[in-house]
Amino acid sequence: MPKPLYQAKAEFFRMLGHPVRIRVLELLQAGPTPVRELLADLDIEPSSLSQQLAVLRRAGLVTATREGSSVVYELAGADVAELLRTARRILTELLTDQNILLAELRAGGPNG
């Protein structure tokens, strides 16, 4: 029996639930990037980056190609970049709402 769609979505979001994976995807929005550049931007151990890239590759979110002695990663499609932009918009709205509420609390608010 195939897994329900909601379960597949939950597993997908769990896979995204690592800060290094999110940062890698953000960096790759600028275009194909060699591993050495990712390492310089992330300031993590090469083995750690390798593990996170493998997870993203298995999920089909990034692709890897060898160029000479280096491996270059890129987003597998524009949908990944759109997902990151959507997450940014949602977070911006949530934080804006929280800041408004915080300002009301600090000012004694309409009901406070």
Phi, psi and omega in degrees: 000128180293152180288147179297152181302319181298326179289319178298320178296317180298318178295322178298312181291328175296320180298324178285348189284042176227128184304322181293320179297317179298315181296320178301313180298321177298314180297323182286349175297335180285349180126179180305136186223129176293152180305320182300325178288322177298316179300318181295322181283331187266333181056051174231169179292144178305321181295324178294314178297318179302317179298315182291321177296323178297319178298314180295324178293313179299326180284349179082017181271336178228157174237156181233139174226147179267129175235099185067237182265000181245159178252132182247131179252151174209160177296143182285340179189168182291338181298327180295315178297321179295321177299317179294320177295320178296317178300320179297317179297316180298313179297321178299315178296316180298315181290325177297314178299319180293322179293323177297314179298317179299317179297320177295319178297317181292329182271358182093357174046169179293333181243007188258000000 
